[in-house]
Amino acid sequence: MPLLEPDPDALRPDGHREAPAADRVPEDRAGGTPEPLRGDLIALLGADKVLTRISDLVRYASDASPYRFVPRVVVVPEDIDDVSAVLSYAHGKGREVVFRAAGTSLNGQAQGEDILVDVRRHWTGVEVLDGGARARIAPGTTVARANAALARHGRVLGPDPASAIACTVGGVVANNASGMTAGTTRNSYRTLASLTFVLPTGTVVDTAEPDADDRLAHAEPVLCAGLMELKAEIESDAGLVARIRAKYAIKNTNGYRLDAFLDGSTPVEILRGLMVGSEGTFGFISEVVFDTLPLERRVSAALLFFGSLPAAAAAVPLFTAAGASAVELMDGNTLRASVSVEGVPGDWAALPGPTTALLVEFRAPDEATQDAYEARGRALLEGLPLVSPVPSVANSFTRDQRIVAGYWKARKAFVTAVGGARPSGTTLITEDFAVPPERLAEACEALLELQTRHGFDAAVAGHAAHGNLHFLLAFDASEPADVERYAAFMDEFCRLTVERFDGSLKAEHATGRNIAPFLELEWGAGATELMWRTKRLIDPDGVLAPRVVLDRDPRAHVRGLKTIPRVEAIADPCIECGFCEPTCPSQDLTTTPRQRIVLRREMMRQPGNSAVEEGLLEAYGYDAVDTCAGDSTCKLACPVGIDTGALMKEFRHARHSPREEKTAALAARHFRALEASARLAVAAADRIGSRRITSMTRAARRVVRPDLVPEWLPRMPGAATSAMPATARVGAVAVYYPACVNRIFAGPGDVSLARAVVAVSERAGKPVWIPDDVKGTCCATIWHSKGYDAGNAVMANRVVEAAWGWTAGGRLPLVVDASSCTLGIAREVVPYLTADNRELHAGLTVVDSLVWAAEELLPHLTVHRVLGSAVLHPTCSMRHLGDEAQLRAVAEACADEVVVPDDAGCCAFAGDRGMLHRELTESATREEAAFVTSRDFDAHLSANRMCEVGMDHVTGRGYYSALLALEHATRPAAKGRPG
């Protein structure tokens, strides 16, 4: 064991614990996957594809729903052969299989109690076909990623769920999820061109193959005959046919798509339809081909406020008739809760209780059509009972994309924002139903009355144009009386929706565990029995996802409800939605932000020092704390701003001994000497050679601790020169702060970054000044990222005090040449400042060097030479600062073609984190690196030296600052390189 290995006890929850939760993982599960299941699957697939530790099983046990089921094992297949092998094994051993992709399902569809199969990690990719008219998409690809590829062709997918940044295409098809504009005509069922899927028997079907029916008939003759018999039976019953058509005249995802038997003429065509919305109970969807739709880029939108929910609902048909592409409803609870979302007006918190808003959007292909739509919309406003209860309410149409994006951000945050505002310790239920659109106002009144009678103050939102509403209920799943209150409400709500409105109990979230008991109420005994017969025909052994769509237990919807123990305040609002996961650098290596919180909650469910808690703590140090990049992009993705990266830094601090904290503070106080020593060490390493220094650092890591001693990587840069370029304070229009990383590590060429910044600023007539005493100062990120609070405070206060003097009391801007350091000085130092220094900090203007170049220098520079192509790596700090556009602007001045990879994300190098855990950077950048190395670029540009080192490591390409490219592009030919 390394000498300084941290004590796992430092991460043990020390807050107040309730009594052990009834739904805690039992003690006999502490050992993880039991034998022979563990050995069988490892022998079948290999150890790297089988997750067996208790921490793995717990982190996969939760999804965005109110349910929690702990699998016996988690399998991570790489291809169809692996999936077929798992299905064959399950058949032979009488086991059950559930497929899970993003885990954004709201009804427990992504949970299983036996073999859980992760079909996200190795199942991503988009191939644009026919100039964008179609797209071939792997099931683990997010909708947002697919649309990013299609946008370049002016196309978009039909389904547009609010969770597009996180939900996967496979999950969207399996649930027939639709969204704001899809309705009944743009959903997966209507826009799929073809599917490839694996049946429970292992048979693979590609519906696009011309001989697909012949192949299926040969492989599955009983199945083919049974499907055609069911088709004939349904078509012979005119009443049933009419009922099926009527059910799908409005949005409906409850039960199986019986209209597939009417729309398909062959077994393969029928199966193609049945797979949509089957929730993983008929097979695994391994590939989809969508017919795409035009992306109409001209947008006009209005957020219109009404005094009540029924008043808003009554206006919906007017806008639908006027051609609105979307009419979204948000009630008062939703609007007030959304003030937690960045950019939402704070005065919404003061909106009167019954206030309701409609988000109306028109989309058009050209300006003339847009003008016509807007005219219709404005004409309607004159006769509506609009209200303006707070100053920010405009009640008017706008084309300002920033404002429109803000409206949609508030709407899409419905589940997470309202969920985040729920009482601590309560479980969130998301319901989704549809009624005929013309009866929406009546349904709203009935829903409000029902909620009040059962003691719920629910939040309501939805796709009002399609008669589709969502509402959220919070209750305490640990209290039997509260569970019974929820059950009583559900019984009455389902009867109301079906018997009074002939509506759909699930409009777009699919049946799932909470509506399965009510399936027969909606469809009737005959149609429901047809669904059971279809399931038995396709999956006769009941291998796939039992109890997800069909369940005869009338109380199935209250089985497996998860308690929500209180955890650290920063994470407590989490509803486990999974929006954070696609942006997390460690998602394919260890854990995600959601999983870090899920594991923490299970520790709180356990009695102290239980075997389960011990197993979770043993894994948590590396899986959660060490391999968190700390980039906090999870905060940007989370609609309520939960910063799991900050929590992991708190845990790093908790693991430090007093001696470690004291040593870190001492290093901050003597950073000038440490900086010089680091520069000398880098120079020495350069002379010794990468191979030898790598061996030495690896040996030190084994003896001391891997999370303390960085590993020297083969492509590390050499040492920077200790001399800064000569600059003058007199006449300078900005103070230039070269970051310590750029004072220690050299750039790739013969011109240092500091010299480049000074040169381009001089050429633009905006000279900068480098203070003589910058050495020994730092943005404090070194200490902040590792959780060394004392050292962080020392350096944070020192740099702010120094900056105040350098900038003449804030009169000059402070230009910083590393994006992470800009973020550090501009924002991250603030909590560690004294009260006096916070006042000084408020008077500083901290500007990233890329922003300085794009906004202050470019208009005054002459470009003399350009590159053919450049690929960019925007840093996560730039995302926090909102500076990505400026990076592109600088790059576009230097190259004819500028490309940002669709999969660009945090490189996870995070200062030295990529040297402490190189596997983290290698995993985080896998898809981005694959794109970068798939073609040649003339330049590889970024905005932070250590991010550039990380990208060098994973791509073998030489990344450097875009400012070096700008200096080269604007350098007058006759003057040579800058002095």
JSON list of C-alpha atoms in Angstrom, two decimals, residues 128 171 229 273-274 291 319 329 383 410 499 503 578 669 683 699 709 739 790 794 837 863 894 975:
[
{"chain": "A", "resi": 128, "resn": "VAL", "atom": "CA", "xyz": [-25.62, 11.30, -42.33]},
{"chain": "A", "resi": 171, "resn": "GLY", "atom": "CA", "xyz": [-34.36, 5.13, -25.74]},
{"chain": "A", "resi": 229, "resn": "GLU", "atom": "CA", "xyz": [-52.57, -14.54, -37.34]},
{"chain": "A", "resi": 273, "resn": "GLY", "atom": "CA", "xyz": [-43.85, -0.91, -35.76]},
{"chain": "A", "resi": 274, "resn": "LEU", "atom": "CA", "xyz": [-44.08, -2.99, -32.59]},
{"chain": "A", "resi": 291, "resn": "ASP", "atom": "CA", "xyz": [-36.16, 10.10, -42.22]},
{"chain": "A", "resi": 319, "resn": "PHE", "atom": "CA", "xyz": [-52.35, 29.59, -31.69]},
{"chain": "A", "resi": 329, "resn": "LEU", "atom": "CA", "xyz": [-47.80, 25.50, -21.03]},
{"chain": "A", "resi": 383, "resn": "GLY", "atom": "CA", "xyz": [-58.26, 39.57, -27.64]},
{"chain": "A", "resi": 410, "resn": "ALA", "atom": "CA", "xyz": [-37.00, 27.53, -18.52]},
{"chain": "A", "resi": 499, "resn": "GLU", "atom": "CA", "xyz": [-63.62, 7.60, -18.17]},
{"chain": "A", "resi": 503, "resn": "GLY", "atom": "CA", "xyz": [-57.46, 10.16, -22.82]},
{"chain": "A", "resi": 578, "resn": "GLY", "atom": "CA", "xyz": [-29.03, 12.16, -15.73]},
{"chain": "A", "resi": 669, "resn": "ARG", "atom": "CA", "xyz": [3.32, 31.21, 0.66]},
{"chain": "A", "resi": 683, "resn": "ALA", "atom": "CA", "xyz": [14.15, 21.47, -17.91]},
{"chain": "A", "resi": 699, "resn": "ALA", "atom": "CA", "xyz": [7.99, 4.28, -9.20]},
{"chain": "A", "resi": 709, "resn": "VAL", "atom": "CA", "xyz": [2.58, 12.20, -7.69]},
{"chain": "A", "resi": 739, "resn": "ALA", "atom": "CA", "xyz": [-0.42, 32.29, -16.09]},
{"chain": "A", "resi": 790, "resn": "ALA", "atom": "CA", "xyz": [-5.78, 26.91, 3.38]},
{"chain": "A", "resi": 794, "resn": "VAL", "atom": "CA", "xyz": [-3.43, 32.23, 0.77]},
{"chain": "A", "resi": 837, "resn": "ASN", "atom": "CA", "xyz": [-10.52, 41.67, -0.75]},
{"chain": "A", "resi": 863, "resn": "VAL", "atom": "CA", "xyz": [-3.91, 39.27, -41.51]},
{"chain": "A", "resi": 894, "resn": "CYS", "atom": "CA", "xyz": [-6.17, 32.53, -39.02]},
{"chain": "A", "resi": 975, "resn": "LYS", "atom": "CA", "xyz": [9.90, 42.12, -39.61]}
]
